[in-house]
Coordinates of C-alpha atoms and ligand atoms in Angstrom, one line a residue:
M752 CA 0.3 33.5 -2.2
R753 CA 1.0 30.2 -3.3
E754 CA -0.8 27.3 -1.1
T755 CA 1.0 24.0 -0.4
I756 CA 0.9 21.5 -2.8
P757 CA -0.4 18.4 -1.1
I758 CA 1.1 15.1 -1.4
S759 CA -1.8 13.8 -2.6
K760 CA -5.2 14.9 -3.7
L761 CA -8.4 13.1 -3.9
S762 CA -10.4 13.7 -7.5
I763 CA -13.9 14.0 -6.4
S764 CA -16.4 14.1 -9.8
N765 CA -19.9 16.1 -9.7
E766 CA -21.2 12.4 -11.0
D767 CA -19.3 11.2 -7.8
I768 CA -21.7 13.5 -5.9
K769 CA -24.8 13.0 -7.8
I770 CA -24.0 9.0 -6.4
V771 CA -23.8 9.0 -3.3
T772 CA -27.2 11.3 -3.4
K773 CA -28.7 8.0 -5.0
I774 CA -27.3 5.7 -2.7
L775 CA -28.9 8.0 0.2
K776 CA -32.5 8.0 -1.4
S777 CA -32.2 4.4 -2.3
G778 CA -33.0 4.0 1.1
I779 CA -30.4 0.8 1.2
L780 CA -27.0 1.9 2.9
T781 CA -25.8 -1.9 3.8
E782 CA -27.0 -5.0 3.5
R783 CA -27.0 -7.9 6.2
T784 CA -24.4 -10.3 5.1
G785 CA -22.2 -7.4 3.6
S786 CA -23.4 -8.3 -0.3
G787 CA -25.2 -5.4 -1.0
P788 CA -25.8 -4.7 -4.7
N789 CA -23.0 -1.9 -4.8
V790 CA -20.9 -3.6 -3.1
S791 CA -21.4 -7.1 -5.4
Q792 CA -21.2 -5.0 -8.7
F793 CA -17.6 -3.0 -7.3
E794 CA -16.0 -6.7 -6.2
S795 CA -17.0 -8.3 -10.0
D796 CA -15.3 -4.8 -11.4
F797 CA -13.0 -5.1 -9.3
A798 CA -11.8 -8.9 -10.1
H799 CA -12.4 -8.0 -13.5
F800 CA -9.7 -5.1 -13.2
V801 CA -7.2 -6.9 -11.2
G802 CA -8.0 -10.0 -13.4
A803 CA -8.6 -12.2 -10.0
K804 CA -11.1 -14.4 -9.6
R805 CA -12.9 -13.7 -6.8
A806 CA -12.4 -10.6 -4.9
V807 CA -14.4 -9.3 -1.1
A808 CA -14.7 -6.2 -0.7
V809 CA -14.2 -5.1 3.0
S810 CA -14.2 -1.8 5.3
S811 CA -10.7 -1.1 5.0
G812 CA -6.7 -2.0 4.0
T813 CA -6.1 -3.4 7.6
A814 CA -9.1 -4.7 7.7
A815 CA -8.2 -6.8 4.8
L816 CA -5.0 -8.1 5.7
H817 CA -6.6 -9.0 9.2
A818 CA -9.4 -11.0 7.4
S819 CA -6.9 -12.4 5.1
L820 CA -4.6 -14.5 7.5
M821 CA -7.6 -15.2 9.0
A822 CA -9.0 -16.8 6.4
L823 CA -5.2 -18.2 6.1
G824 CA -5.9 -20.1 9.4
I825 CA -2.9 -17.8 10.8
G826 CA -3.3 -17.2 15.1
P827 CA -1.1 -17.9 18.1
G828 CA 2.3 -19.5 18.0
D829 CA 2.6 -18.6 14.6
E830 CA 5.1 -16.4 12.2
V831 CA 4.4 -14.3 9.4
I832 CA 7.1 -13.0 7.9
V833 CA 6.7 -9.1 7.3
P834 CA 8.6 -6.3 5.9
S835 CA 9.5 -3.3 8.5
F836 CA 9.4 -0.5 6.3
S837 CA 5.8 0.1 5.6
F838 CA 2.8 1.7 7.0
V839 CA 2.1 0.3 10.7
A840 CA -0.6 -2.0 9.6
T841 CA 1.0 -4.6 7.6
A842 CA 2.3 -6.0 11.2
E843 CA -0.4 -4.5 13.4
S844 CA -2.6 -7.5 11.6
V845 CA -0.6 -10.5 11.6
A846 CA -0.1 -9.6 15.8
L847 CA -4.2 -9.1 15.6
T848 CA -4.3 -12.4 14.6
G849 CA -2.1 -13.5 17.8
A850 CA 0.5 -14.5 15.6
K851 CA 4.2 -13.1 15.8
P852 CA 5.3 -10.7 12.6
I853 CA 9.2 -11.7 12.4
F854 CA 10.5 -8.3 10.5
A855 CA 13.0 -8.9 6.7
D856 CA 15.1 -6.3 5.3
I857 CA 14.2 -4.5 2.0
D858 CA 16.5 -3.6 -1.1
P859 CA 17.6 -0.4 -1.2
Q860 CA 16.9 0.5 -4.5
T861 CA 13.1 -0.7 -4.8
Y862 CA 12.4 -0.1 -0.7
C863 CA 10.8 -3.4 -1.0
I864 CA 11.6 -6.3 1.3
D865 CA 14.4 -8.7 0.0
P866 CA 13.8 -12.1 -0.7
E867 CA 17.3 -13.1 1.0
S868 CA 16.2 -11.8 3.6
V869 CA 12.7 -13.5 4.1
E870 CA 14.2 -16.2 3.4
D871 CA 16.9 -16.0 6.1
A872 CA 14.0 -15.2 8.4
V873 CA 12.0 -18.7 8.1
T874 CA 11.6 -20.6 10.8
K875 CA 9.3 -24.2 11.3
K876 CA 6.6 -22.1 13.3
T877 CA 6.5 -19.3 9.5
K878 CA 3.1 -19.8 7.9
A879 CA 3.2 -16.9 5.4
V880 CA 5.4 -14.1 4.0
V881 CA 3.1 -10.2 3.3
P882 CA 5.1 -8.2 0.9
V883 CA 4.1 -5.1 0.4
H884 CA 4.3 -3.3 -2.6
L885 CA 6.2 -0.3 -1.4
Y886 CA 5.0 3.7 -2.9
G887 CA 3.4 1.5 -5.2
L888 CA 6.5 -0.6 -6.7
P889 CA 5.6 -4.3 -7.3
S890 CA 7.9 -6.6 -4.3
S891 CA 10.8 -9.0 -5.9
M892 CA 7.8 -11.8 -6.3
D893 CA 9.6 -13.8 -8.1
G894 CA 12.1 -14.5 -5.4
I895 CA 9.5 -14.5 -3.0
R896 CA 7.2 -17.1 -4.7
E897 CA 10.0 -19.2 -5.0
I898 CA 11.1 -19.5 -1.1
A899 CA 7.0 -19.3 -0.4
E900 CA 6.6 -22.4 -2.5
K901 CA 10.6 -24.2 -0.8
Y902 CA 8.8 -23.9 2.8
S903 CA 5.7 -24.2 1.8
I904 CA 4.0 -21.1 3.6
S905 CA 1.4 -18.6 2.1
I906 CA 1.8 -14.9 0.7
V907 CA -0.7 -12.5 1.3
E908 CA 0.1 -9.2 -0.6
D909 CA -0.3 -6.1 0.8
A910 CA -1.1 -3.8 -2.4
A911 CA -2.8 -1.1 -0.2
Q912 CA -0.5 1.6 -2.3
A913 CA -0.1 -0.2 -5.6
V914 CA -3.6 -0.7 -7.6
G915 CA -3.3 -0.8 -11.0
A916 CA 1.0 -1.4 -10.6
E917 CA 2.1 -5.0 -12.6
Y918 CA 4.3 -6.9 -12.5
K919 CA 6.3 -8.9 -15.7
E920 CA 2.6 -8.0 -17.6
A921 CA 0.2 -8.8 -14.6
K922 CA -2.0 -6.8 -12.2
V923 CA -0.7 -6.6 -8.6
G924 CA -3.4 -9.0 -6.9
T925 CA -3.5 -11.7 -8.1
M926 CA 0.4 -13.1 -7.3
G927 CA 0.1 -14.8 -3.9
D928 CA -2.8 -16.5 -2.5
I929 CA -4.5 -13.2 -1.3
A930 CA -4.0 -9.6 -1.9
C931 CA -5.0 -6.8 -0.1
F932 CA -5.8 -3.1 -1.4
S933 CA -6.6 0.1 0.1
F934 CA -9.0 2.6 -0.6
Y935 CA -8.3 5.1 2.6
A936 CA -8.4 9.1 1.2
S937 CA -4.9 9.2 0.4
K938 CA -4.6 6.3 -1.9
N939 CA -4.9 6.5 -5.5
L940 CA -8.0 4.8 -5.2
A941 CA -10.0 6.4 -2.5
V942 CA -13.3 6.9 -0.9
G943 CA -11.9 7.8 2.6
E944 CA -11.9 4.2 4.4
G945 CA -13.0 0.7 2.0
G946 CA -10.9 -2.3 1.1
M947 CA -10.8 -5.1 -0.9
T948 CA -9.3 -8.3 -0.9
T949 CA -8.5 -10.4 -4.0
T950 CA -7.9 -13.9 -4.4
N951 CA -8.1 -16.6 -7.4
S952 CA -9.1 -19.5 -4.4
E953 CA -13.3 -19.9 -4.0
E954 CA -12.3 -21.2 -0.7
Y955 CA -10.6 -18.1 0.6
A956 CA -13.4 -15.8 -0.5
D957 CA -16.0 -18.0 1.4
A958 CA -13.4 -17.8 4.0
L959 CA -13.4 -14.1 3.7
R960 CA -17.1 -13.1 3.0
M961 CA -18.0 -15.3 6.4
I962 CA -15.1 -12.9 8.1
R963 CA -16.6 -9.6 7.4
N964 CA -19.5 -10.8 8.7
H965 CA -19.0 -12.0 12.1
G966 CA -18.4 -15.4 11.1
E967 CA -22.2 -16.4 9.8
G968 CA -22.2 -19.5 7.0
R969 CA -25.4 -20.0 5.0
G970 CA -27.5 -20.0 8.2
N971 CA -27.8 -16.8 10.1
E972 CA -25.8 -18.8 12.6
S973 CA -22.1 -18.3 13.5
V974 CA -19.4 -21.0 12.3
R975 CA -16.3 -19.8 12.7
L976 CA -14.4 -16.3 14.3
G977 CA -15.3 -12.7 12.5
H978 CA -15.6 -9.2 12.4
N979 CA -17.8 -6.4 11.4
Y980 CA -15.5 -5.7 8.2
R981 CA -18.9 -4.8 5.8
M982 CA -18.1 -2.2 3.4
P983 CA -21.2 0.3 3.4
E984 CA -23.1 0.9 -0.3
V985 CA -22.1 4.6 -0.2
V986 CA -18.1 3.4 -0.2
A987 CA -19.0 0.8 -2.9
A988 CA -20.7 3.0 -5.1
L989 CA -17.9 5.8 -5.0
G990 CA -15.6 2.7 -5.6
R991 CA -17.1 1.7 -8.4
A992 CA -16.8 5.5 -10.1
Q993 CA -13.0 5.8 -8.9
L994 CA -12.1 2.5 -10.4
Q995 CA -13.6 3.7 -13.9
R996 CA -11.1 6.8 -13.3
L997 CA -8.3 5.0 -12.4
P998 CA -6.6 4.0 -15.6
E999 CA -6.9 8.6 -16.5
I1000 CA -5.1 8.9 -12.5
L1001 CA -2.7 5.9 -12.8
K1002 CA -1.5 7.3 -16.7
A1003 CA -1.4 11.1 -14.8
R1004 CA 0.8 9.7 -12.1
R1005 CA 2.7 8.1 -14.0
S1006 CA 3.4 11.1 -17.1
N1007 CA 4.2 13.7 -13.8
A1008 CA 6.3 10.9 -12.3
N1009 CA 8.4 10.9 -15.4
T1010 CA 8.5 15.0 -15.6
V1011 CA 10.4 15.1 -12.8
T1012 CA 12.3 12.6 -13.4
N1013 CA 13.5 14.2 -16.3
L1014 CA 13.6 17.6 -14.0
L1015 CA 15.2 15.9 -11.4
N1016 CA 17.5 13.8 -13.3
D1017 CA 21.0 15.6 -12.8
Q1018 CA 20.6 16.4 -9.1
D1019 CA 23.5 14.4 -7.8
S1020 CA 22.0 14.6 -3.7
L1021 CA 19.3 12.4 -5.3
T1022 CA 18.8 9.0 -6.0
L1023 CA 15.9 9.0 -7.6
P1024 CA 12.7 6.7 -7.6
F1025 CA 14.1 2.7 -9.4
E1026 CA 11.6 1.3 -11.3
P1027 CA 13.2 -2.3 -12.6
E1028 CA 12.6 -3.9 -15.9
G1029 CA 9.3 -5.5 -16.5
Y1030 CA 7.8 -3.9 -13.3
K1031 CA 5.1 -1.3 -13.4
H1032 CA 4.7 1.2 -10.9
S1033 CA 1.7 3.0 -9.7
W1034 CA 3.2 6.1 -8.5
Y1035 CA 1.4 6.1 -5.0
L1036 CA 4.5 8.1 -3.9
Y1037 CA 7.7 9.7 -5.6
T1038 CA 10.0 8.6 -2.9
V1039 CA 13.7 10.2 -3.4
R1040 CA 16.8 9.7 -1.3
L1041 CA 18.9 12.0 0.0
K1042 CA 22.2 10.5 -0.3
G1043 CA 25.2 10.1 2.5
A1044 CA 22.4 12.3 4.9
N1045 CA 21.5 11.0 8.8
A1046 CA 18.2 11.7 9.9
A1047 CA 18.5 15.7 11.1
R1048 CA 19.9 16.6 7.3
R1049 CA 16.9 14.8 6.0
N1050 CA 14.4 16.4 8.1
K1051 CA 15.8 19.9 7.7
I1052 CA 15.8 19.6 4.0
V1053 CA 11.8 18.0 4.4
Q1054 CA 11.1 21.1 6.8
R1055 CA 12.7 23.8 3.6
L1056 CA 10.7 22.3 1.1
R1057 CA 7.8 22.3 3.8
E1058 CA 8.2 26.0 3.9
R1059 CA 8.3 26.7 0.5
K1060 CA 4.8 24.9 -0.1
V1061 CA 6.2 21.9 -1.4
G1062 CA 4.0 18.7 0.8
A1063 CA 7.3 16.5 1.3
T1064 CA 6.4 14.3 3.6
V1065 CA 8.4 11.1 4.8
Y1066 CA 7.7 7.4 5.1
Y1067 CA 8.5 6.0 7.4
H1068 CA 10.5 8.1 10.0
T1069 CA 10.4 4.9 12.3
P1070 CA 10.9 1.3 11.0
I1071 CA 8.0 -0.8 12.6
H1072 CA 10.5 -2.9 14.4
M1073 CA 12.2 0.1 16.3
M1074 CA 8.8 1.0 17.5
E1075 CA 8.4 0.4 20.9
F1076 CA 5.6 -1.6 21.5
Y1077 CA 6.1 -4.1 18.1
R1078 CA 9.6 -4.5 19.8
A1079 CA 8.4 -5.8 22.6
F1080 CA 5.4 -7.6 20.7
S1081 CA 8.2 -9.6 18.5
G1082 CA 10.0 -10.6 21.5
R1083 CA 13.5 -10.1 19.3
E1084 CA 14.9 -6.5 21.3
K1085 CA 17.7 -6.5 19.3
I1086 CA 17.3 -6.8 15.7
E1087 CA 18.9 -4.9 13.0
L1088 CA 17.6 -4.2 9.6
K1089 CA 20.5 -2.4 8.1
Q1090 CA 19.0 -1.0 4.8
T1091 CA 15.2 -0.5 6.3
E1092 CA 17.5 1.4 9.2
K1093 CA 19.3 3.7 6.2
A1094 CA 16.3 4.4 4.5
S1095 CA 14.4 5.7 7.5
R1096 CA 16.9 8.0 7.8
Q1097 CA 17.3 9.3 3.7
V1098 CA 14.2 9.3 2.0
F1099 CA 11.2 11.7 1.4
S1100 CA 8.8 11.6 -0.7
I1101 CA 7.4 14.6 -2.8
P1102 CA 3.8 15.1 -4.5
T1103 CA 3.5 14.2 -8.1
H1104 CA -0.1 13.7 -7.5
Q1105 CA -2.9 13.6 -10.3
G1106 CA -4.2 16.9 -9.6
M1107 CA -0.8 18.8 -10.7
S1108 CA -0.2 20.9 -13.5
K1109 CA 3.3 21.4 -15.7
E1110 CA 4.0 24.4 -13.4
D1111 CA 3.1 22.8 -10.5
L1112 CA 5.5 19.9 -11.4
E1113 CA 8.3 22.3 -12.8
Y1114 CA 7.9 24.3 -9.3
V1115 CA 8.1 21.2 -7.1
A1116 CA 11.5 20.1 -8.9
E1117 CA 13.2 24.0 -8.6
I1118 CA 12.5 24.1 -5.2
V1119 CA 14.0 20.3 -4.6
R1120 CA 16.9 21.3 -6.6
R1121 CA 17.3 24.7 -4.4
V1122 CA 16.8 23.0 -1.4
A1123 CA 18.7 19.5 -1.7
S1124 CA 21.8 20.4 -3.6
Ligands
PLP27 C1 -2.5 2.6 3.7 C2 -2.3 1.0 4.3 C3 -2.1 -0.2 4.6 C4 -4.2 0.1 5.3 O1 -5.2 0.7 4.9 P1 -6.1 1.6 5.7 O2 -7.4 1.2 4.7 O3 -6.1 2.4 5.9 O4 -6.8 0.4 6.9 C5 -1.8 -1.3 5.1 N1 -0.9 -1.5 3.9 C6 -0.2 -0.3 3.9 C7 0.9 0.0 3.0 C8 -0.9 1.0 3.7 O5 0.0 2.0 2.8

């Protein structure tokens, strides 16, 4: 019997197993300041890969977002503009600082935050905007940067889904003040739990290093508010190994996405993913839109796909601004984000991960054609 083809798959090599064993035998599992040998090496490898001056490793993508907002000095009374069509951590990290997440709408073609909607949301209290490179496609950064400059607000890239993605010849991670990455188990670079921040600012890098270790300065004394956001040595060593394989993983995902696009191109019921000129998707998720559908019909199709062993999944059923907690938290009961709400009813993602064979891809496309026509 056929096993379900999952939406993502870990790539763990024998070399990874050896690396973990080596760290365990070394006796150094973490370092008091958070800058152990493997963490430091992973940081410099990652900064080099992204093309950023500095990288500071942390314990998760959520920690990366929270620490970045803290490093920018964001707190109570401030507002931070975020897309509602994202993983909850994007808004949660803002709430953790005491600031208010203000939700903006998306571009219906790219599903990323719409610069026009960002500008509409700017007030005197706005301190930052957090564009999410959703599904692995970079946000429209020229538009975001223009607004950020015009109103003197900071940019924190949520690149949790987009390691290796490119916008106009540059990798994401250098297009704002600080960028945040996640190495959660489902991501393209996956170590279980882990995160990274990148920046071209020494000042922000110093602040991030302090924040990840209880706000400690050069002495052992805390000079600002911090947290324990340190990355363990085992995670850093695995991250380094995965980073070396990342170009291969990205290449396989790109090729798989192209294969599926070719097989589904003539399917009138679906809108396939869009990669604008000058953008390079990381293909973390291959997400299609079921044209004209309501949520019930989309959910039915996802259920049928799953019955036929295609691990289709919906990202995201409930936009953050419609979650009870965030509705109350934002203090805005009745905001309407038309494109966000429509997308949340119509999209679903299908597996195109790096571990799939040509036969798997053909199977997925064939089942999608049958079920979604
Ligand atoms: C995964 C993810 C995060 C959070 O990362 P964790 O490592 O799970 O904390 C934040 N934002 C987005 C868009 C994500 O997909």
